[in-house]
PDB file of C-alpha atoms in Angstrom:
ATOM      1  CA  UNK A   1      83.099  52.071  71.138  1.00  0.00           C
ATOM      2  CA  UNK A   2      83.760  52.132  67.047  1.00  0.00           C
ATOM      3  CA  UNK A   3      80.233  52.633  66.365  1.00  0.00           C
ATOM      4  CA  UNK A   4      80.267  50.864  62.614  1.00  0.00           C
ATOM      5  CA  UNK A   5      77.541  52.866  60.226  1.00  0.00           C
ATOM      6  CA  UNK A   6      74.846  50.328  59.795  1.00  0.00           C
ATOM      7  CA  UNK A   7      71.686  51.066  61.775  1.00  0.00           C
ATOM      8  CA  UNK A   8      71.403  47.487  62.340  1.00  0.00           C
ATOM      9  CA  UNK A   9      75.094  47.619  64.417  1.00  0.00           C
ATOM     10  CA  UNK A  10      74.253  50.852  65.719  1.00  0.00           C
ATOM     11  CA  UNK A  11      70.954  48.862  67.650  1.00  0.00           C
ATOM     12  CA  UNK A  12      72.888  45.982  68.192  1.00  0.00           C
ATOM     13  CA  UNK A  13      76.289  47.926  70.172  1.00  0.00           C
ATOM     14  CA  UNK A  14      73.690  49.580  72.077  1.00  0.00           C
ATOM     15  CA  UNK A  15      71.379  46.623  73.424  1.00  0.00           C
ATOM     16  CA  UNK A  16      75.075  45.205  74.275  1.00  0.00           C
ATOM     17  CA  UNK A  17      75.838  48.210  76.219  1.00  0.00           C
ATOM     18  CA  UNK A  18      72.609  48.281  78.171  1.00  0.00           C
ATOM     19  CA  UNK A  19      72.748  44.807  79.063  1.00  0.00           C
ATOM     20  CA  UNK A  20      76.310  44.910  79.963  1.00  0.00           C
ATOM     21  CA  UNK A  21      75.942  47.771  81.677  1.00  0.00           C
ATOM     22  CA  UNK A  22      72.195  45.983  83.638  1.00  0.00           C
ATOM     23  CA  UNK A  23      74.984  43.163  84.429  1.00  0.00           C
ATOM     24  CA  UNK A  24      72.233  40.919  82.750  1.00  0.00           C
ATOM     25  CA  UNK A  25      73.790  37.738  80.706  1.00  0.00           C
ATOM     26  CA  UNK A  26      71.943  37.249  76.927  1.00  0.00           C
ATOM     27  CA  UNK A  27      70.033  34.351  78.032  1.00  0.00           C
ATOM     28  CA  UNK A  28      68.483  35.970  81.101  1.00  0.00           C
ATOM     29  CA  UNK A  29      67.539  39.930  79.052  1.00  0.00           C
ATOM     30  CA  UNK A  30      65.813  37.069  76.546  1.00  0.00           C
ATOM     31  CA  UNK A  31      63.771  35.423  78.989  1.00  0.00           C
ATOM     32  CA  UNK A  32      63.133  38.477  81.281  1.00  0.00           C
ATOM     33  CA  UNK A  33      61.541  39.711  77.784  1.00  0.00           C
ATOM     34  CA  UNK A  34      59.549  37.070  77.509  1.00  0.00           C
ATOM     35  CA  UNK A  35      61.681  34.553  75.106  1.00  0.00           C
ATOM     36  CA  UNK A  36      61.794  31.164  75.448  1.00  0.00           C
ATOM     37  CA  UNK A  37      64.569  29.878  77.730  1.00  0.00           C
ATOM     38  CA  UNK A  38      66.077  27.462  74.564  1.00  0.00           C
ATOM     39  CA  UNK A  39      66.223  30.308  72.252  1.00  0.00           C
ATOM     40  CA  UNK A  40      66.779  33.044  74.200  1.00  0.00           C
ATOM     41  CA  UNK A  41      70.409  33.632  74.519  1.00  0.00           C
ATOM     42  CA  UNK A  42      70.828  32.887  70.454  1.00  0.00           C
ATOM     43  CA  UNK A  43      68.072  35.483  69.700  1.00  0.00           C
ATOM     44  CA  UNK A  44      70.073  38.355  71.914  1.00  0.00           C
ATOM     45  CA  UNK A  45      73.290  37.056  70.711  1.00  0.00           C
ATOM     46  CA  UNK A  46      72.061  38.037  67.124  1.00  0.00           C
ATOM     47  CA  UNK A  47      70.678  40.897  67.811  1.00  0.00           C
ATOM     48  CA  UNK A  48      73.539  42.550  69.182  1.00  0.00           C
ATOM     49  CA  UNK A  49      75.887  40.958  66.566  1.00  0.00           C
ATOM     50  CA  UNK A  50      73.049  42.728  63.775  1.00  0.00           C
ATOM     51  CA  UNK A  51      72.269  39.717  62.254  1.00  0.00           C
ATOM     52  CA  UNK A  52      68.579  39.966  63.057  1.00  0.00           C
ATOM     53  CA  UNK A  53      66.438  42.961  64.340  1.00  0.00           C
ATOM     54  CA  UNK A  54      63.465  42.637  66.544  1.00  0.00           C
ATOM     55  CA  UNK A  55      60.043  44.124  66.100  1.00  0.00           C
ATOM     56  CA  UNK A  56      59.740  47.602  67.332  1.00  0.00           C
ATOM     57  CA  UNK A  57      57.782  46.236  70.091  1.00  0.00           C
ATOM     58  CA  UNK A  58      60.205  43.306  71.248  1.00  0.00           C
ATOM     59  CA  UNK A  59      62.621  46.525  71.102  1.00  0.00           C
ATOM     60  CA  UNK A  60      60.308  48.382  73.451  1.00  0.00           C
ATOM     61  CA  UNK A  61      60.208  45.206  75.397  1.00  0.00           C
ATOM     62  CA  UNK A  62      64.060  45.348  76.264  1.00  0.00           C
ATOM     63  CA  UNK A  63      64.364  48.764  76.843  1.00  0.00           C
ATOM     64  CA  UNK A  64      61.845  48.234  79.437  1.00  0.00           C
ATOM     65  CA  UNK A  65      64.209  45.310  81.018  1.00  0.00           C
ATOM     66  CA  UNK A  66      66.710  47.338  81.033  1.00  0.00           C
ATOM     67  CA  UNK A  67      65.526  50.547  81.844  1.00  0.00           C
ATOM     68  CA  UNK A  68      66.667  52.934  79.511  1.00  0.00           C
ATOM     69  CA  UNK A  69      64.658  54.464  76.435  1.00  0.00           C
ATOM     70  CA  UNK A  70      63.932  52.496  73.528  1.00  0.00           C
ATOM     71  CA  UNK A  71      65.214  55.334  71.257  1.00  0.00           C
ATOM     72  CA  UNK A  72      68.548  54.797  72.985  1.00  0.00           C
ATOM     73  CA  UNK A  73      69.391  51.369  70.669  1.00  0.00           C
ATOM     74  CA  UNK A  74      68.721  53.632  67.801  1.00  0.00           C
ATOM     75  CA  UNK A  75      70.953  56.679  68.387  1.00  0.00           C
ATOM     76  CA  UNK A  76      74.269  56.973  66.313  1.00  0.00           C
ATOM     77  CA  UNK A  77      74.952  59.737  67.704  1.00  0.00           C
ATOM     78  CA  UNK A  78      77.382  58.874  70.857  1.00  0.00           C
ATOM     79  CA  UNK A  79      76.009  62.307  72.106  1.00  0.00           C
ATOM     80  CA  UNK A  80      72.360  62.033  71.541  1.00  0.00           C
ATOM     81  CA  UNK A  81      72.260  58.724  72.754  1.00  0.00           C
ATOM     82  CA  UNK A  82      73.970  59.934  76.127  1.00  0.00           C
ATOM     83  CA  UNK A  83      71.467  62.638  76.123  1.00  0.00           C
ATOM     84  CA  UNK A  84      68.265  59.719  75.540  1.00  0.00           C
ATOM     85  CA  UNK A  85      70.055  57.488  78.734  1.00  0.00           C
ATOM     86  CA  UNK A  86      70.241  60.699  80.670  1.00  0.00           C
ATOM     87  CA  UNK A  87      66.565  62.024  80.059  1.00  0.00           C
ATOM     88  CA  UNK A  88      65.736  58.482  81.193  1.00  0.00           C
ATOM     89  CA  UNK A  89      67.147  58.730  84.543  1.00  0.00           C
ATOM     90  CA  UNK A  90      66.096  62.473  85.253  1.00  0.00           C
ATOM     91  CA  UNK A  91      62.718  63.284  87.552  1.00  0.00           C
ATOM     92  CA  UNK A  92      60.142  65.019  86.361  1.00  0.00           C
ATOM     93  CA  UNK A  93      61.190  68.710  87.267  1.00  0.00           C
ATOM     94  CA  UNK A  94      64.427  67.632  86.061  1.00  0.00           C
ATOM     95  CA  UNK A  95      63.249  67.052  82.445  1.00  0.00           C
ATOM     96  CA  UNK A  96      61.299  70.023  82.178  1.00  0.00           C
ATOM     97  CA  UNK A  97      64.360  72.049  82.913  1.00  0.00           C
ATOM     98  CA  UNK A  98      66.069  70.296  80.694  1.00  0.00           C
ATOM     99  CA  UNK A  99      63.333  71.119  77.918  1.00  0.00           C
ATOM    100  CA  UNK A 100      63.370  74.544  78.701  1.00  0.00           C
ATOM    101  CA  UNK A 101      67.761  74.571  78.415  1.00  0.00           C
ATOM    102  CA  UNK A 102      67.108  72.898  75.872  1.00  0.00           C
ATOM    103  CA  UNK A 103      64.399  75.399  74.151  1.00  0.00           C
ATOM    104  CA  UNK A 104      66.587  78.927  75.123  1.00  0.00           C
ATOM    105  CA  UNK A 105      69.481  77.096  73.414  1.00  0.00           C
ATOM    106  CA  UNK A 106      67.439  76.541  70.207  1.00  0.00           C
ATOM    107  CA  UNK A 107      65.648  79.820  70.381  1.00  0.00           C
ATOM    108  CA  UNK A 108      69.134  81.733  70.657  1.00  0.00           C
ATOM    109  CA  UNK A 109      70.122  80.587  67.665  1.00  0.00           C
TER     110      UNK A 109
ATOM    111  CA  UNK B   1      48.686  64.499  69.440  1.00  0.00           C
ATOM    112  CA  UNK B   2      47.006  60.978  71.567  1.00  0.00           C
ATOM    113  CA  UNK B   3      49.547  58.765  71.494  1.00  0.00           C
ATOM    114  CA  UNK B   4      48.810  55.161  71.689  1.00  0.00           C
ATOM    115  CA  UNK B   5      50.815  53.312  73.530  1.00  0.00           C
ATOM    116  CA  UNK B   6      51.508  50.388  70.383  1.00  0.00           C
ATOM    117  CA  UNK B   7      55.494  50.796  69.861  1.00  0.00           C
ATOM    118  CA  UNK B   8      54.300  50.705  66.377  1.00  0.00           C
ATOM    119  CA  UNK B   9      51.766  53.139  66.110  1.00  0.00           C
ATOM    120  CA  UNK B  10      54.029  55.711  68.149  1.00  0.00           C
ATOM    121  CA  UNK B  11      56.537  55.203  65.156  1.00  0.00           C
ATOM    122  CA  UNK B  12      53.686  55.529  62.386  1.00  0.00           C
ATOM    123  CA  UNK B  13      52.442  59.053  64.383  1.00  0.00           C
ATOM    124  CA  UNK B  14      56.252  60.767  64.643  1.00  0.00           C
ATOM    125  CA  UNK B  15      56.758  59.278  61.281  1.00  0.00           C
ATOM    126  CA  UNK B  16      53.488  60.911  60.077  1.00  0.00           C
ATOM    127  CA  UNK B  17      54.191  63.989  62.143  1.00  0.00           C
ATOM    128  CA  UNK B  18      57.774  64.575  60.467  1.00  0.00           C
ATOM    129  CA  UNK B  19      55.745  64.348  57.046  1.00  0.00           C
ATOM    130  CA  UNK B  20      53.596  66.753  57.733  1.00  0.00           C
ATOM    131  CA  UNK B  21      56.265  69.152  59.369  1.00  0.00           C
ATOM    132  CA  UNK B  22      58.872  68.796  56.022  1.00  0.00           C
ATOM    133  CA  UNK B  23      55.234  69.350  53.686  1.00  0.00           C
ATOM    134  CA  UNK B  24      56.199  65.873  52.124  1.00  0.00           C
ATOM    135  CA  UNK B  25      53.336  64.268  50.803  1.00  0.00           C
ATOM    136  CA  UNK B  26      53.337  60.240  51.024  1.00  0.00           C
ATOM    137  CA  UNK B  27      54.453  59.504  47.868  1.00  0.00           C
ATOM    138  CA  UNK B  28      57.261  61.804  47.458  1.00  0.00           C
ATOM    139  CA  UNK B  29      58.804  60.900  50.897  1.00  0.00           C
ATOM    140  CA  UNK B  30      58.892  57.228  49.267  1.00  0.00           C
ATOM    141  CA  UNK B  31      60.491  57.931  46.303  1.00  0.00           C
ATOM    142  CA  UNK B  32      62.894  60.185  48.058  1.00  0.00           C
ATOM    143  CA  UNK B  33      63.743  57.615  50.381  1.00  0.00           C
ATOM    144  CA  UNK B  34      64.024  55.111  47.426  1.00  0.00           C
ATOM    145  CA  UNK B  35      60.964  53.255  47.027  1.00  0.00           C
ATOM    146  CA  UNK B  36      59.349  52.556  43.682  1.00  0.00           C
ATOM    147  CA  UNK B  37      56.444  55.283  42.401  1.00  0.00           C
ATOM    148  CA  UNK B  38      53.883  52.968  42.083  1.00  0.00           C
ATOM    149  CA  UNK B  39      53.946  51.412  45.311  1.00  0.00           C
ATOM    150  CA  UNK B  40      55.790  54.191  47.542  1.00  0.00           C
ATOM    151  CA  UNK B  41      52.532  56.045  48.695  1.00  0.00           C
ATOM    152  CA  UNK B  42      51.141  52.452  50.185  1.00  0.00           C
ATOM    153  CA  UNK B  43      54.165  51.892  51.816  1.00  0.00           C
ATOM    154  CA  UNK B  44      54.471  54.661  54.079  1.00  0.00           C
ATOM    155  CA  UNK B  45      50.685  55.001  54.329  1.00  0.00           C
ATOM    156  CA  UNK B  46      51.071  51.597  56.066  1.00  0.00           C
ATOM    157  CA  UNK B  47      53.798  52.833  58.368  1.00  0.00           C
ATOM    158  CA  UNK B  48      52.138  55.874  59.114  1.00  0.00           C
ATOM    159  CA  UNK B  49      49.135  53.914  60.247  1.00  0.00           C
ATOM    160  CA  UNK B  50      51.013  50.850  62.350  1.00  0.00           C
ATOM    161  CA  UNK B  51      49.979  47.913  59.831  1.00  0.00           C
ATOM    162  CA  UNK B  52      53.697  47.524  58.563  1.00  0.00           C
ATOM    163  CA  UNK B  53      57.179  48.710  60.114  1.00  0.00           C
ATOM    164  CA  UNK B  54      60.621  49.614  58.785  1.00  0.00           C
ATOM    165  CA  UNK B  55      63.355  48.097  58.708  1.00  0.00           C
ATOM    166  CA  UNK B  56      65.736  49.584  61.016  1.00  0.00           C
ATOM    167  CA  UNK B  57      67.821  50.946  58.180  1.00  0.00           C
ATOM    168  CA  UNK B  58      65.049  52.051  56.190  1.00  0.00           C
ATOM    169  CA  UNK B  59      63.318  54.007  59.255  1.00  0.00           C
ATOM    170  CA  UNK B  60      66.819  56.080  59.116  1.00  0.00           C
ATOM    171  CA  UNK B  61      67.121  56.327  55.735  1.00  0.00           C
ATOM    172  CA  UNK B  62      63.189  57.975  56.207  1.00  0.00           C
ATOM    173  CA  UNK B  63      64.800  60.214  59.251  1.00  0.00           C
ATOM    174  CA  UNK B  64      67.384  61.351  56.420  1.00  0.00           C
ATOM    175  CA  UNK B  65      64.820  62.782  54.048  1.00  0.00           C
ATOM    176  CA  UNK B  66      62.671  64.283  56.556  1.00  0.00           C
ATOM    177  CA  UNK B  67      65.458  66.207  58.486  1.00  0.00           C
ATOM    178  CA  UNK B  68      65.113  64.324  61.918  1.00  0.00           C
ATOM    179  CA  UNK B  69      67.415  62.174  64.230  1.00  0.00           C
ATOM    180  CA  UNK B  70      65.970  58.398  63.983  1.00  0.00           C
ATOM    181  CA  UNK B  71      65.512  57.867  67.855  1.00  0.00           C
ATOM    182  CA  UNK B  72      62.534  60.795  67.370  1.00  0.00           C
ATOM    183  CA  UNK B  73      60.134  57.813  65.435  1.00  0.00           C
ATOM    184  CA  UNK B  74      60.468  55.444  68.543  1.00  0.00           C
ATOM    185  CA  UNK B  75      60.333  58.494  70.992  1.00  0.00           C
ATOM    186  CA  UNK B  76      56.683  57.152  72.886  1.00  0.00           C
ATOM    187  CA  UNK B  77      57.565  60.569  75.788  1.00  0.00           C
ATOM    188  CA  UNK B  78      56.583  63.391  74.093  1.00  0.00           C
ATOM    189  CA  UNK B  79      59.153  65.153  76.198  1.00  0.00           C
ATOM    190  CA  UNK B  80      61.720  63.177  75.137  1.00  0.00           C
ATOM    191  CA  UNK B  81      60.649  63.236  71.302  1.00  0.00           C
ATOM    192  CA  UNK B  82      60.661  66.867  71.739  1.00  0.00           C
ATOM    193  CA  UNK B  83      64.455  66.615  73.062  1.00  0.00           C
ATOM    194  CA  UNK B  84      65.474  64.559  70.489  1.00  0.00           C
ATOM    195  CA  UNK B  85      63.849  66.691  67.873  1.00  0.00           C
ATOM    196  CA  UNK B  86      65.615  69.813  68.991  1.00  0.00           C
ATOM    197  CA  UNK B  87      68.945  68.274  69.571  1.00  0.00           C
ATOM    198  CA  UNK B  88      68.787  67.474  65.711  1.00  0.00           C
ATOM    199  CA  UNK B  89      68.539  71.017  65.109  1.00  0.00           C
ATOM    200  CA  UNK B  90      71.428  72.594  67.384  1.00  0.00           C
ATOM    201  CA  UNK B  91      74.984  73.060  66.254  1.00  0.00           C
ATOM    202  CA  UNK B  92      78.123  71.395  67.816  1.00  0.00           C
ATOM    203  CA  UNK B  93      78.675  73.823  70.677  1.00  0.00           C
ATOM    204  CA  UNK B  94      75.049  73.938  71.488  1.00  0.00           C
ATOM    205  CA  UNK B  95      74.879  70.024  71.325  1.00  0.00           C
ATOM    206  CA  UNK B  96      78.052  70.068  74.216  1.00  0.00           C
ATOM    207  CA  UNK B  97      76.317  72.824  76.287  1.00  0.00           C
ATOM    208  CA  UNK B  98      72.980  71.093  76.376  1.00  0.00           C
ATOM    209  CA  UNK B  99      75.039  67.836  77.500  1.00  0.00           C
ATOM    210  CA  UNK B 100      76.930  70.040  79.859  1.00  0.00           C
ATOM    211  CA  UNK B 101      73.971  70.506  81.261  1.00  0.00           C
ATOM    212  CA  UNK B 102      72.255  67.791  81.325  1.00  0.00           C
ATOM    213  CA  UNK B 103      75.223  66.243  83.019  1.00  0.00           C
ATOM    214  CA  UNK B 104      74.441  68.722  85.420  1.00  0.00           C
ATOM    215  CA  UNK B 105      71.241  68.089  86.436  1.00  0.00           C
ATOM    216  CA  UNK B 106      71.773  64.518  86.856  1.00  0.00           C
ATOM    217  CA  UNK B 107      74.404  64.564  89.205  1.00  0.00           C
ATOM    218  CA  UNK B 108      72.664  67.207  91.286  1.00  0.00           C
ATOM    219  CA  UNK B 109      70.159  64.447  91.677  1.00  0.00           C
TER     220      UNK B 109
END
């Protein structure tokens, strides 16, 4: 995925990737998230193309949809952003291993 | 740190949070990140406090300055915020251990 440098594209490549990946069509992620049925497809569409950006909220609202973490759409990082989708699907013992990997690794250096 | 759960005022408390941590006041982050003098202090004192949000490209250009990844300011988990946080701060190998194991973990679930 050529991840292009605008933030904007960044947010936009990831909703697509989430939604592709949710096997969710534009129009339906738009109305799950509470758009209107007439609008909703064009208001995805531009999202993901980075013409517009939605609210951090509306942003919040489509993670939710689609079940991953809203700070996912805003990674640039191809690594960190794997690391934000994983967290998501991890348990709660699970995390807190991670954190504390995650903390000796820091520490040690 | 009692996070609310607004999107928005989750962004305005990591973004207020990273501030404090980099001993930026208000005004100087601003100008730093581009803003004019005489209106930069209001600007970010209205992020900080949820009545205005970034653009998407301006809340990175704002994770620039201050040293953090931009998926920490719409990090609501403060597991996950810590993650993200820390992954910022680990070299390359680190980064691909930390993955390695995360990897891990997930498909021993």
């Amino acid at each position: 995925m050529p991840l292009t440098p605008s933030p904007r594209s960044v947010f936009g490549a990831r909703l697509r990737l989430a939604r592709l990946a949710a096997g969710l069509p534009q129009d339906k992620l738009g109305v799950k998230a509470g758009l209107d049925e007439g609008t909703a497809s064009a208001r995805i569409s531009r999202y993901e193309s980075g013409i517009h950006e939605p609210s951090i909220s509306f942003a919040h609202r489509l993670a939710d949809e689609l079940g991953v973490p809203a700070p996912y759409f805003y990674a640039a990082d191809d690594e960190l952003a794997k690391l934000i989708l994983w967290f998501g699907q991890l348990n709660t013992q699970q995390r807190k291993s991670l954190l504390e990997f995650a903390s000796h690794i820091k520490s040690s250096s």
